[in-house]
Amino acid sequence: MMGKREIMTIMDSDAVPHNGAHSVTERLAELNGDMDEINRVKRRYPMKISRYYLDLIKEKDDPIWRQAVPSIEELGDNFNLEDPLEEEEHTPVPYLVHKYPDRVLLLVSSMCAMYCRFCTRKRKVGRVKQIPLEDVFKAIEYIRDHKEVRDVVVSGGDPLTRTDRELEEILKRLRDIPHIDIIRIGTRMPCVQPSRVTPRLVNMLKRYHPLFMNIHFNHPDEITPESSAALGLLADAGIPLGSQTVLLKGVNDDPNVMMDLMQKLIKCRVKPYYVYQCDLVKGVDHFRTPVETGIEIMRSIQGFTSGLCLPHFVIDGPGGKVPISPQYVKDITPDQIIITNFMNNLYSYPGVLRKEDRQLFNKNVRRVGIALNLKKSLYKNDRFDKYAEFDDLDTINAIRKALEGAGYEVVLLEADKDFIFSLKDSNVDFVFNIAEGIHGESRESHVPAILEMFNIPYSGSGVLTQAITLNKSRKKEILDYYHIKTPRWQVFKNTNQKLNPNLRFPMIVKPDAEGSSVGITNESLVFDIVSLKKQVSKVLKEYDQPALVEEFITGREFTVSLLGNPPKVLPIVEVNFDHLPENIHRFDSWEAKWIFDNPDSPVDPIICPAVIKPKLKAQIEKVARMTFEKLGCVDMARIDIRLDSEGVPHVLDVNALPGLMPDPKMNSRFPKSCYAAGMSYDDIILTILNSALKRYNLHLDPVKSRARARRNGLPIEAGTDVTKSLDEPTAQAP
Ligand SMILES: *Cc1c(COP(=O)(O)O)cnc(C)c1O
Ligand code: SF4
């Protein structure tokens, strides 16, 4: 019989050869069984216990008792199903189940030597007469007609309830079919009635090799001298023996019991084959264990004893048997697999990499992610400039269009708390980074840091540069170190700090770590200590960060955009303050940048290219290039420079993630310089991208991308280095 999958009939109820001893009922009563309950259950699910198995019971409710003696709990199960494996649906002819491609289950008997209380075919108990042999032969005809079947599992009930002669008749017919490779007999007889295994039976069986036998044991106490002898006879006849075990609560749901059973089986030359999770059979719910129990049992065997003792733990169901294993694989990447052994130690095993995979990155960049922080609408209590740095949809769409036009697939990646997850899912080869970051004093460095962790190449400056350029005082310290001029300064961490007596008024008070003129208003320019303290305290409170106090220098102000590696200096922007009303100071305050400079303003506050003499221009460019290099910028940066009263260029600020608003009317200064150099918006984006790709030694597949661009109807040549034409700036000195 196939372990728990046998059909039983109530042919002879609890009739057992008496051998002069008392009956089964007497014995159960003697063991303090509740005979009322047993009799009640018997009427629904009949009882049959072999004399031999009955004698294995040591006490009431021990593992042998639980398997054989009816329990009142069988009646309380209204949850489970009559036929959980849906075998009836895979029965093309009576007594044959054809569920798998090359093997079938042939039911040759509806009887057993004992009715196991947990049997999968409990539904048939007492309702089915012994299967007529002619019907078995008809089922064998089905097998003969199905050439794909090469393996027959002979089961029931218990096939060994058939006489030797009947059994031989069945085996002979099966062996007669040329396409049958192996025959397997599933039986519980060696366990519940070992005397059935006789030399005569064994001599008959061995004439039908290759013949396998799957026997069914659930507890070490079932391995007795008698059952061992029966198994020995079978093994000596060259019949490979496999075991099947049902995981049963109160019987074997314990790692030590299971290991003991497996070790005893292997000593009897039985190879543990399957341990089944208990099926959802009506009347057996009290035997069910959590699946985790089975997994833990498997874990307690693997590695701790001979691998020969290791069965497969399976859940059987309408879809067939599914192996359930403890998880030994912790992670798989192309480079390696991380595994644990039975002692829970971690090991790594290197992957087999194809030659092209050995490179750090995928050389052919196809999918490009845009890491961004979309401008949000402000809530009531939000600071008015909270999202000044974030990008609007126009910018994001324009970047996307440029990349798609060049043949890339584009994925938008909002750099919020879900960034890591969307990044992992996106499968991008490269990230075009414009994300300003959402929290923290080094927020612009977060996306680069995450991308480096994931080993994904990206455009723009790296972690350290992004962090430093966002911090005005750290940035000025570095400039100072390299003798790059910057206005003298002092950092205030509280209002009690003494002002450095070397600093001269007027001064500007700014938040130490903001961009886009955030926190710099007309009032930030202070002429005395009282207003200085007031502004410092405002910055400390409203921007929750130290205040930078800087001497105000009074000369012309410029913005220099740099693009590429090493950078080309684009046409310089001069910031024109002439349009500002009298009461607004002449510097790049929030008001100057965002209020008095808007698309409707009659005066152009941005002069590009700036009108400057070649000598000054060369000076400014030199300072900008040095700043770019010393701060470790790559691909692009925007540097704000102001002349002092003597006309000497000083660096005011560096932005490694300059705004990229496409609309020229928005006066986004970096694009403005690029336009002045004759570039289109797409040129800007692709030049940034190509500069980055070159740094990583990456390229895109030009043939494919051009074809893709043509399909998209966007005939843009990808890979064009537009900055090549920038060596001759268009700015003309007067
Ligand atoms: C278990 C089973 C088999 C045999 O499956 P194996 O995994 O090869 O042992 C065949 N048919 C049915 C219906 C079964 O339930
Ligand atoms: S031996 Fe037990 S498990 Fe197997 S079919 Fe018979 S009753 Fe069911």
Short mmCIF file of N, CA and C and ligand atoms in Angstrom, two decimals, residues 1-8 111-121 125 156-158 187-188 192 216, ligand 2:
data_model
loop_
_atom_site.label_atom_id
_atom_site.label_comp_id
_atom_site.label_asym_id
_atom_site.label_seq_id
_atom_site.Cartn_x
_atom_site.Cartn_y
_atom_site.Cartn_z
N MET A 1 0.84 -1.20 0.00
CA MET A 1 0.00 0.00 0.00
C MET A 1 0.86 1.24 0.00
N MET A 2 0.34 2.25 -0.60
CA MET A 2 1.08 3.51 -0.66
C MET A 2 0.92 4.23 0.66
N GLY A 3 1.53 3.72 1.71
CA GLY A 3 1.51 4.41 2.98
C GLY A 3 0.10 4.73 3.39
N LYS A 4 -0.16 6.01 3.52
CA LYS A 4 -1.42 6.42 4.09
C LYS A 4 -2.53 6.45 3.05
N ARG A 5 -2.19 6.08 1.81
CA ARG A 5 -3.18 6.27 0.78
C ARG A 5 -3.87 4.94 0.43
N GLU A 6 -4.32 4.22 1.42
CA GLU A 6 -4.93 2.95 1.10
C GLU A 6 -6.43 2.97 1.36
N ILE A 7 -7.09 2.12 0.62
CA ILE A 7 -8.53 1.99 0.83
C ILE A 7 -8.77 0.84 1.80
N MET A 8 -9.63 1.03 2.74
CA MET A 8 -9.92 -0.08 3.64
C MET A 8 -11.39 -0.41 3.55
N MET A 111 -8.55 -3.68 1.05
CA MET A 111 -8.44 -4.18 2.42
C MET A 111 -7.06 -3.91 3.00
N CYS A 112 -7.02 -3.88 4.33
CA CYS A 112 -5.75 -3.70 5.03
C CYS A 112 -5.72 -4.65 6.21
N ALA A 113 -4.51 -4.87 6.73
CA ALA A 113 -4.39 -5.70 7.93
C ALA A 113 -4.81 -4.92 9.16
N MET A 114 -4.74 -3.59 9.02
CA MET A 114 -5.17 -2.72 10.12
C MET A 114 -5.73 -1.44 9.51
N TYR A 115 -6.72 -0.87 10.16
CA TYR A 115 -7.21 0.43 9.70
C TYR A 115 -6.51 1.52 10.49
N CYS A 116 -5.58 2.18 9.83
CA CYS A 116 -4.86 3.27 10.51
C CYS A 116 -5.85 4.42 10.70
N ARG A 117 -5.80 5.03 11.88
CA ARG A 117 -6.80 6.05 12.20
C ARG A 117 -6.64 7.30 11.33
N PHE A 118 -5.45 7.49 10.78
CA PHE A 118 -5.14 8.73 10.03
C PHE A 118 -5.22 8.50 8.53
N CYS A 119 -5.79 7.35 8.11
CA CYS A 119 -5.69 6.98 6.70
C CYS A 119 -6.33 8.02 5.77
N THR A 120 -5.66 8.30 4.65
CA THR A 120 -6.14 9.24 3.65
C THR A 120 -7.45 8.78 3.02
N ARG A 121 -7.64 7.47 2.96
CA ARG A 121 -8.85 6.96 2.31
C ARG A 121 -9.89 6.53 3.33
N VAL A 125 -13.70 3.47 4.12
CA VAL A 125 -13.79 2.40 5.12
C VAL A 125 -15.24 1.96 5.28
N GLY A 156 -3.34 0.31 -2.62
CA GLY A 156 -4.70 -0.09 -2.24
C GLY A 156 -5.29 0.90 -1.28
N GLY A 157 -5.83 0.38 -0.22
CA GLY A 157 -5.65 -0.80 0.62
C GLY A 157 -4.20 -1.29 0.61
N ASP A 158 -4.10 -2.50 1.00
CA ASP A 158 -2.78 -3.10 1.04
C ASP A 158 -2.71 -4.24 0.05
N THR A 187 3.10 -1.09 0.71
CA THR A 187 2.45 -1.97 1.70
C THR A 187 2.82 -1.58 3.12
N ARG A 188 1.85 -1.81 4.03
CA ARG A 188 2.17 -1.60 5.43
C ARG A 188 2.36 -2.93 6.15
N VAL A 192 2.65 -3.88 10.17
CA VAL A 192 1.50 -4.23 11.01
C VAL A 192 1.24 -5.73 11.08
N HIS A 216 5.66 1.27 5.10
CA HIS A 216 5.11 2.40 5.84
C HIS A 216 5.33 2.19 7.34
S1 SF4 B 2 -2.51 0.40 5.87
FE1 SF4 B 2 -3.31 2.06 7.03
S2 SF4 B 2 -2.74 3.88 5.93
FE2 SF4 B 2 -2.45 2.17 4.59
S3 SF4 B 2 -4.36 2.09 3.47
FE3 SF4 B 2 -4.54 0.71 5.13
S4 SF4 B 2 -5.46 1.93 6.67
FE4 SF4 B 2 -4.75 3.33 5.20
#
